[in-house]
Amino acid sequence: MGILLHATVMAGSAGRPLKVGDKMPEYTFINLIQYPSPTVRTSDFRGKLLLLDFWATGCTACVESWPKLERLQQEFAGKIQILLINPWQNKTVVQPLIERRRAVGVVDLTLPSVCQDSNLLQLFRVESVPHVVWIDAGGVIRSISFGTELNAANIRSMLAGAPVTMRQKEYHGELSALPTTPDDHVLWQSTFSAYRSTMGMTVDAFARPETGYLLRAINLSISDLYNYAYSRQTDRYGYLRFTPRSKVQLATRDSVRCRANSGTVVDTENRFCYELVSGRPTDLPALQARMRYDLQGQFPYQVQWQKQIKRCLVFSVTDTARMGYKEGRRALLINDADFQVNNVTVSDLIQCLEDLTLYGAGPYPLVDETNFHGRIGGIQLVTNVYDVESLRRALLPHGLSIQWADRTVEVLVISDRVESTDR
């Protein structure tokens, strides 16, 4: 649930971005908030494990990690320093976000944050956030990782001087193992490959003359590969989306292998990369159909859509006059304490909740029963978004409601394949 960025690195050591193994140069961080002074030097943290956590206000995964980061700072007090880094936004944007989350009791953030220090982008290549730089007590960069790797086990290991085993997040060059425009004589070309340790989970699907005709799924679990191949959902731009986890059921004997995730440990042996390109113009359903065919030959599972009655969170209308868009730019920012919506559709709202918040990872499908096809707006809430009753009360003045109810929904069921015994 991180976000991709477009960042330019102008210089680091010898004109390149800093990488693992490099010495962190003496640097003065500027525009600090929640710190005794507005500046601090890297040498001020010498002797501690320094963790630079790059983030942005639009990154739900970033801001929702703050309670975890606070606990880690307290657990390893005196041994580590977590420094939040927002190179893009100034304190007039960052400080109100901190205060709003404090006001609703989500987290009383005490960690210092660097604001709008764009010079850091001269040192580090930051293509997505969360983005964590691990600098040891001697000032050497030991790891550049994803946010999920910032946990107690990895901190203990780093403090003990053990070899680094966490996933790295370094620039990997070309993403694809296949050409995006294959030879004219190639109708289809696809490949399965093993987990790529220097990359995160990435998916792309394009079917346009200007982009080529390709489908790419990097470092996905088996269940997510099937999810992407069978998904019926696209976003407002026409890009393929995952089916929300609340509408996916694993009915296999070995669901742990299918999920490739046990607790905080990522099972890299059961994550795979799949890439497909077409040498002829085609569409997304055809690319998905070819992916489904390839999955059939690779794994012993079968998939079907089933109608099931499930406990759901249902959006409905209480007053259409209050929910309509009036004026202003498009806004869609939702995290555990913020709910800012303007000039978007109800479908946009639900997709945001499914893709970028914990609602998308939960067991309860989100259902749109508003029957409202226009644009909604003017909703700026500060509330505990994950408390359904609090969210319901906050939405009522804006003509919307959310409530629990049982509904029949279509569920993607992944099960063990039953081999035919016919001869």
mmCIF file of C-alpha atoms in Angstrom, residues 47-309:
data_model
loop_
_atom_site.group_PDB
_atom_site.id
_atom_site.type_symbol
_atom_site.label_atom_id
_atom_site.label_comp_id
_atom_site.label_asym_id
_atom_site.label_seq_id
_atom_site.Cartn_x
_atom_site.Cartn_y
_atom_site.Cartn_z
ATOM 1 C CA GLY A 47 26.950 5.359 17.901
ATOM 2 C CA LYS A 48 23.293 4.582 17.198
ATOM 3 C CA LEU A 49 21.555 2.726 14.408
ATOM 4 C CA LEU A 50 20.049 5.564 12.353
ATOM 5 C CA LEU A 51 16.894 4.723 10.377
ATOM 6 C CA LEU A 52 15.818 7.211 7.711
ATOM 7 C CA ASP A 53 12.167 6.489 6.901
ATOM 8 C CA PHE A 54 11.139 8.358 3.735
ATOM 9 C CA TRP A 55 7.410 9.079 3.559
ATOM 10 C CA ALA A 56 4.731 11.369 2.112
ATOM 11 C CA THR A 57 1.314 12.448 3.376
ATOM 12 C CA GLY A 58 -0.460 10.700 0.503
ATOM 13 C CA CYS A 59 1.071 7.336 1.430
ATOM 14 C CA THR A 60 -1.412 5.495 3.666
ATOM 15 C CA ALA A 61 1.086 2.741 4.475
ATOM 16 C CA CYS A 62 3.578 5.374 5.623
ATOM 17 C CA VAL A 63 1.380 7.263 8.061
ATOM 18 C CA GLU A 64 -0.336 4.132 9.347
ATOM 19 C CA SER A 65 3.077 2.717 10.287
ATOM 20 C CA TRP A 66 3.655 5.471 12.865
ATOM 21 C CA PRO A 67 2.292 3.534 15.872
ATOM 22 C CA LYS A 68 4.680 0.688 14.989
ATOM 23 C CA LEU A 69 7.597 3.103 14.648
ATOM 24 C CA GLU A 70 6.816 4.683 18.011
ATOM 25 C CA ARG A 71 6.842 1.242 19.664
ATOM 26 C CA LEU A 72 10.165 0.367 18.021
ATOM 27 C CA GLN A 73 11.761 3.643 19.122
ATOM 28 C CA GLN A 74 10.658 3.010 22.703
ATOM 29 C CA GLU A 75 11.736 -0.659 22.662
ATOM 30 C CA PHE A 76 15.240 0.181 21.430
ATOM 31 C CA ALA A 77 15.622 3.539 23.182
ATOM 32 C CA GLY A 78 19.241 4.662 23.319
ATOM 33 C CA LYS A 79 20.267 2.213 20.577
ATOM 34 C CA ILE A 80 18.404 3.503 17.530
ATOM 35 C CA GLN A 81 16.998 6.731 16.161
ATOM 36 C CA ILE A 82 14.126 6.682 13.690
ATOM 37 C CA LEU A 83 14.083 9.879 11.661
ATOM 38 C CA LEU A 84 11.051 10.476 9.426
ATOM 39 C CA ILE A 85 12.022 12.068 6.112
ATOM 40 C CA ASN A 86 9.524 13.925 3.910
ATOM 41 C CA PRO A 87 11.637 15.650 1.224
ATOM 42 C CA TRP A 88 8.642 16.975 -0.712
ATOM 43 C CA GLN A 89 6.231 18.657 1.726
ATOM 44 C CA ASN A 90 6.760 21.482 4.202
ATOM 45 C CA LYS A 91 5.811 21.634 7.866
ATOM 46 C CA THR A 92 2.582 23.534 7.173
ATOM 47 C CA VAL A 93 1.360 20.327 5.504
ATOM 48 C CA VAL A 94 3.029 17.783 7.784
ATOM 49 C CA GLN A 95 2.298 19.282 11.218
ATOM 50 C CA PRO A 96 -1.510 19.431 10.780
ATOM 51 C CA LEU A 97 -1.524 15.761 9.741
ATOM 52 C CA ILE A 98 0.329 14.843 12.933
ATOM 53 C CA GLU A 99 -2.084 16.926 15.009
ATOM 54 C CA ARG A 100 -5.196 15.431 13.385
ATOM 55 C CA ARG A 101 -4.043 11.894 14.098
ATOM 56 C CA ARG A 102 -3.208 12.882 17.668
ATOM 57 C CA ALA A 103 -6.636 14.504 18.130
ATOM 58 C CA VAL A 104 -8.580 11.341 17.295
ATOM 59 C CA GLY A 105 -6.341 9.154 19.440
ATOM 60 C CA VAL A 106 -4.730 7.181 16.607
ATOM 61 C CA VAL A 107 -1.135 7.985 17.550
ATOM 62 C CA ASP A 108 0.666 10.615 19.602
ATOM 63 C CA LEU A 109 3.669 10.884 17.326
ATOM 64 C CA THR A 110 6.879 11.982 19.058
ATOM 65 C CA LEU A 111 9.375 10.973 16.364
ATOM 66 C CA PRO A 112 11.183 13.862 14.667
ATOM 67 C CA SER A 113 10.404 14.517 11.015
ATOM 68 C CA VAL A 114 12.456 16.301 8.384
ATOM 69 C CA CYS A 115 10.237 18.412 6.101
ATOM 70 C CA GLN A 116 10.909 19.524 2.523
ATOM 71 C CA ASP A 117 14.620 18.762 2.577
ATOM 72 C CA SER A 118 14.908 18.079 -1.149
ATOM 73 C CA ASN A 119 18.706 17.936 -0.962
ATOM 74 C CA LEU A 120 18.324 14.395 0.370
ATOM 75 C CA LEU A 121 17.101 13.377 -3.071
ATOM 76 C CA GLN A 122 20.592 14.289 -4.280
ATOM 77 C CA LEU A 123 21.907 11.459 -2.098
ATOM 78 C CA PHE A 124 19.261 8.740 -2.321
ATOM 79 C CA ARG A 125 17.237 7.339 -5.191
ATOM 80 C CA VAL A 126 13.701 7.209 -3.805
ATOM 81 C CA GLU A 127 11.262 5.757 -6.334
ATOM 82 C CA SER A 128 8.531 4.741 -3.910
ATOM 83 C CA VAL A 129 7.646 5.113 -0.248
ATOM 84 C CA PRO A 130 7.943 3.757 2.391
ATOM 85 C CA HIS A 131 11.696 3.710 1.771
ATOM 86 C CA VAL A 132 14.040 2.970 4.687
ATOM 87 C CA VAL A 133 17.790 3.626 4.819
ATOM 88 C CA TRP A 134 19.651 1.746 7.594
ATOM 89 C CA ILE A 135 22.873 3.465 8.746
ATOM 90 C CA ASP A 136 24.908 1.624 11.360
ATOM 91 C CA ALA A 137 26.694 3.078 14.388
ATOM 92 C CA GLY A 138 29.805 3.676 12.298
ATOM 93 C CA GLY A 139 27.960 5.638 9.628
ATOM 94 C CA VAL A 140 27.899 2.883 6.984
ATOM 95 C CA ILE A 141 24.726 2.240 4.969
ATOM 96 C CA ARG A 142 23.868 -1.391 5.739
ATOM 97 C CA SER A 143 20.488 -1.694 4.037
ATOM 98 C CA ILE A 144 17.973 0.144 1.853
ATOM 99 C CA SER A 145 14.676 -1.623 2.437
ATOM 100 C CA PHE A 146 10.915 -1.633 2.130
ATOM 101 C CA GLY A 147 8.879 -0.366 5.066
ATOM 102 C CA THR A 148 7.747 -3.872 6.022
ATOM 103 C CA GLU A 149 11.368 -4.788 6.824
ATOM 104 C CA LEU A 150 11.509 -2.158 9.575
ATOM 105 C CA ASN A 151 10.647 -4.462 12.471
ATOM 106 C CA ALA A 152 12.063 -5.588 15.810
ATOM 107 C CA ALA A 153 13.650 -8.783 14.486
ATOM 108 C CA ASN A 154 15.641 -6.958 11.798
ATOM 109 C CA ILE A 155 16.667 -4.216 14.236
ATOM 110 C CA ARG A 156 17.997 -6.799 16.722
ATOM 111 C CA SER A 157 19.880 -8.529 13.939
ATOM 112 C CA MET A 158 21.391 -5.255 12.742
ATOM 113 C CA LEU A 159 22.424 -4.220 16.260
ATOM 114 C CA ALA A 160 24.060 -7.618 16.749
ATOM 115 C CA GLY A 161 26.132 -7.129 13.614
ATOM 116 C CA ALA A 162 24.609 -10.157 11.873
ATOM 117 C CA PRO A 163 24.624 -10.433 8.062
ATOM 118 C CA VAL A 164 21.772 -8.522 6.440
ATOM 119 C CA THR A 165 19.099 -10.875 5.127
ATOM 120 C CA MET A 166 16.159 -8.483 4.678
ATOM 121 C CA ARG A 167 14.801 -7.619 1.230
ATOM 122 C CA GLN A 168 16.724 -4.795 -0.383
ATOM 123 C CA LYS A 169 15.189 -1.927 -2.311
ATOM 124 C CA GLU A 170 17.913 -0.868 -4.655
ATOM 125 C CA TYR A 171 17.501 0.291 -8.249
ATOM 126 C CA HIS A 172 17.311 -2.797 -10.417
ATOM 127 C CA GLY A 173 17.446 -1.380 -13.944
ATOM 128 C CA GLU A 174 15.087 -2.950 -16.465
ATOM 129 C CA LEU A 175 12.035 -4.456 -14.857
ATOM 130 C CA SER A 176 11.124 -6.958 -17.526
ATOM 131 C CA ALA A 177 12.889 -10.169 -18.554
ATOM 132 C CA LEU A 178 11.019 -10.023 -21.874
ATOM 133 C CA PRO A 179 11.036 -7.387 -24.614
ATOM 134 C CA THR A 180 7.883 -5.252 -24.579
ATOM 135 C CA THR A 181 7.786 -5.481 -28.375
ATOM 136 C CA PRO A 182 8.723 -9.038 -29.371
ATOM 137 C CA ASP A 183 9.763 -10.179 -32.806
ATOM 138 C CA ASP A 184 7.033 -9.763 -35.443
ATOM 139 C CA HIS A 185 6.786 -13.541 -35.810
ATOM 140 C CA VAL A 186 6.083 -14.072 -32.071
ATOM 141 C CA LEU A 187 2.389 -14.391 -31.234
ATOM 142 C CA TRP A 188 2.806 -14.928 -27.477
ATOM 143 C CA GLN A 189 5.833 -15.039 -25.219
ATOM 144 C CA SER A 190 5.648 -15.721 -21.484
ATOM 145 C CA THR A 191 7.950 -16.716 -18.664
ATOM 146 C CA PHE A 192 7.812 -17.774 -15.018
ATOM 147 C CA SER A 193 10.807 -16.933 -12.856
ATOM 148 C CA ALA A 194 11.775 -17.042 -9.190
ATOM 149 C CA TYR A 195 11.489 -14.285 -6.605
ATOM 150 C CA ARG A 196 13.631 -11.187 -7.290
ATOM 151 C CA SER A 197 15.133 -10.032 -4.011
ATOM 152 C CA THR A 198 15.880 -6.446 -5.066
ATOM 153 C CA MET A 199 12.329 -5.659 -6.121
ATOM 154 C CA GLY A 200 9.002 -5.229 -4.427
ATOM 155 C CA MET A 201 5.645 -6.525 -5.549
ATOM 156 C CA THR A 202 4.839 -4.953 -8.918
ATOM 157 C CA VAL A 203 2.036 -5.485 -11.422
ATOM 158 C CA ASP A 204 1.407 -3.949 -14.844
ATOM 159 C CA ALA A 205 -1.004 -4.758 -17.629
ATOM 160 C CA PHE A 206 -1.144 -2.751 -20.855
ATOM 161 C CA ALA A 207 -3.002 -3.283 -24.097
ATOM 162 C CA ARG A 208 -2.399 -0.137 -26.109
ATOM 163 C CA PRO A 209 -0.384 0.597 -29.265
ATOM 164 C CA GLU A 210 1.735 3.223 -27.487
ATOM 165 C CA THR A 211 2.655 0.930 -24.569
ATOM 166 C CA GLY A 212 2.637 -2.511 -26.135
ATOM 167 C CA TYR A 213 0.595 -5.524 -25.158
ATOM 168 C CA LEU A 214 1.954 -7.006 -21.976
ATOM 169 C CA LEU A 215 1.096 -8.291 -18.536
ATOM 170 C CA ARG A 216 3.682 -8.358 -15.764
ATOM 171 C CA ALA A 217 3.386 -9.645 -12.188
ATOM 172 C CA ILE A 218 6.562 -9.469 -10.086
ATOM 173 C CA ASN A 219 7.085 -11.238 -6.740
ATOM 174 C CA LEU A 220 3.471 -12.284 -6.285
ATOM 175 C CA SER A 221 2.185 -15.136 -4.165
ATOM 176 C CA ILE A 222 0.343 -17.946 -5.922
ATOM 177 C CA SER A 223 -3.011 -16.645 -4.688
ATOM 178 C CA ASP A 224 -2.229 -13.131 -5.954
ATOM 179 C CA LEU A 225 -1.201 -14.496 -9.351
ATOM 180 C CA TYR A 226 -4.596 -16.184 -9.655
ATOM 181 C CA ASN A 227 -6.288 -13.064 -8.310
ATOM 182 C CA TYR A 228 -4.725 -10.902 -11.015
ATOM 183 C CA ALA A 229 -5.444 -13.427 -13.762
ATOM 184 C CA TYR A 230 -9.139 -13.716 -12.846
ATOM 185 C CA SER A 231 -9.822 -10.145 -11.705
ATOM 186 C CA ARG A 232 -12.834 -8.410 -13.243
ATOM 187 C CA GLN A 233 -11.978 -5.001 -11.834
ATOM 188 C CA THR A 234 -10.278 -2.012 -13.429
ATOM 189 C CA ASP A 235 -9.610 1.456 -12.043
ATOM 190 C CA ARG A 236 -10.809 4.797 -13.409
ATOM 191 C CA TYR A 237 -7.988 4.772 -15.967
ATOM 192 C CA GLY A 238 -8.766 1.279 -17.218
ATOM 193 C CA TYR A 239 -5.846 -0.437 -15.464
ATOM 194 C CA LEU A 240 -6.346 -3.912 -14.052
ATOM 195 C CA ARG A 241 -6.901 -4.113 -10.283
ATOM 196 C CA PHE A 242 -6.681 -6.944 -7.813
ATOM 197 C CA THR A 243 -9.934 -8.387 -6.533
ATOM 198 C CA PRO A 244 -10.194 -7.233 -2.879
ATOM 199 C CA ARG A 245 -9.035 -9.908 -0.432
ATOM 200 C CA SER A 246 -12.499 -9.868 1.159
ATOM 201 C CA LYS A 247 -13.789 -11.400 -2.085
ATOM 202 C CA VAL A 248 -11.104 -14.079 -2.409
ATOM 203 C CA GLN A 249 -11.376 -17.436 -0.659
ATOM 204 C CA LEU A 250 -8.520 -19.920 -0.353
ATOM 205 C CA ALA A 251 -9.923 -23.438 -0.124
ATOM 206 C CA THR A 252 -6.633 -25.309 -0.581
ATOM 207 C CA ARG A 253 -4.925 -27.875 1.616
ATOM 208 C CA ASP A 254 -1.858 -25.644 1.861
ATOM 209 C CA SER A 255 -3.144 -22.086 2.124
ATOM 210 C CA VAL A 256 0.117 -20.918 3.758
ATOM 211 C CA ARG A 257 2.043 -21.803 0.596
ATOM 212 C CA CYS A 258 -0.526 -20.046 -1.577
ATOM 213 C CA ARG A 259 -0.320 -16.857 0.469
ATOM 214 C CA ALA A 260 3.491 -17.069 0.767
ATOM 215 C CA ASN A 261 3.295 -15.142 3.986
ATOM 216 C CA SER A 262 3.543 -16.395 7.545
ATOM 217 C CA GLY A 263 3.246 -13.629 10.101
ATOM 218 C CA THR A 264 5.900 -10.996 9.346
ATOM 219 C CA VAL A 265 8.043 -13.408 7.304
ATOM 220 C CA VAL A 266 7.776 -13.271 3.511
ATOM 221 C CA ASP A 267 8.076 -16.729 1.966
ATOM 222 C CA THR A 268 10.266 -15.951 -1.027
ATOM 223 C CA GLU A 269 10.313 -19.579 -2.202
ATOM 224 C CA ASN A 270 6.605 -19.372 -2.990
ATOM 225 C CA ARG A 271 6.601 -15.990 -4.695
ATOM 226 C CA PHE A 272 7.021 -15.845 -8.429
ATOM 227 C CA CYS A 273 7.404 -13.511 -11.384
ATOM 228 C CA TYR A 274 5.204 -13.907 -14.443
ATOM 229 C CA GLU A 275 5.652 -11.908 -17.628
ATOM 230 C CA LEU A 276 3.663 -12.071 -20.841
ATOM 231 C CA VAL A 277 3.907 -10.114 -24.088
ATOM 232 C CA SER A 278 1.882 -10.364 -27.261
ATOM 233 C CA GLY A 279 3.296 -9.745 -30.717
ATOM 234 C CA ARG A 280 -0.140 -8.768 -32.001
ATOM 235 C CA PRO A 281 -2.695 -6.179 -30.852
ATOM 236 C CA THR A 282 -4.947 -7.648 -28.176
ATOM 237 C CA ASP A 283 -6.909 -6.608 -25.085
ATOM 238 C CA LEU A 284 -6.694 -7.133 -21.313
ATOM 239 C CA PRO A 285 -9.184 -10.048 -21.192
ATOM 240 C CA ALA A 286 -7.084 -11.896 -23.782
ATOM 241 C CA LEU A 287 -3.896 -11.277 -21.791
ATOM 242 C CA GLN A 288 -5.618 -12.556 -18.655
ATOM 243 C CA ALA A 289 -6.908 -15.616 -20.495
ATOM 244 C CA ARG A 290 -3.365 -16.475 -21.589
ATOM 245 C CA MET A 291 -2.109 -15.980 -18.034
ATOM 246 C CA ARG A 292 -4.823 -18.317 -16.735
ATOM 247 C CA TYR A 293 -3.727 -20.932 -19.272
ATOM 248 C CA ASP A 294 -0.111 -20.668 -18.103
ATOM 249 C CA LEU A 295 -1.109 -20.878 -14.430
ATOM 250 C CA GLN A 296 -3.031 -24.043 -15.186
ATOM 251 C CA GLY A 297 0.167 -25.707 -16.344
ATOM 252 C CA GLN A 298 2.254 -24.394 -13.458
ATOM 253 C CA PHE A 299 0.175 -24.981 -10.310
ATOM 254 C CA PRO A 300 -2.309 -27.675 -9.152
ATOM 255 C CA TYR A 301 -5.242 -25.359 -8.451
ATOM 256 C CA GLN A 302 -8.603 -24.506 -9.946
ATOM 257 C CA VAL A 303 -10.544 -21.272 -9.739
ATOM 258 C CA GLN A 304 -14.185 -20.291 -10.039
ATOM 259 C CA TRP A 305 -16.452 -17.414 -9.125
ATOM 260 C CA GLN A 306 -19.152 -18.313 -6.576
ATOM 261 C CA LYS A 307 -22.029 -16.329 -5.104
ATOM 262 C CA GLN A 308 -21.840 -16.283 -1.307
ATOM 263 C CA ILE A 309 -23.665 -14.512 1.507
#
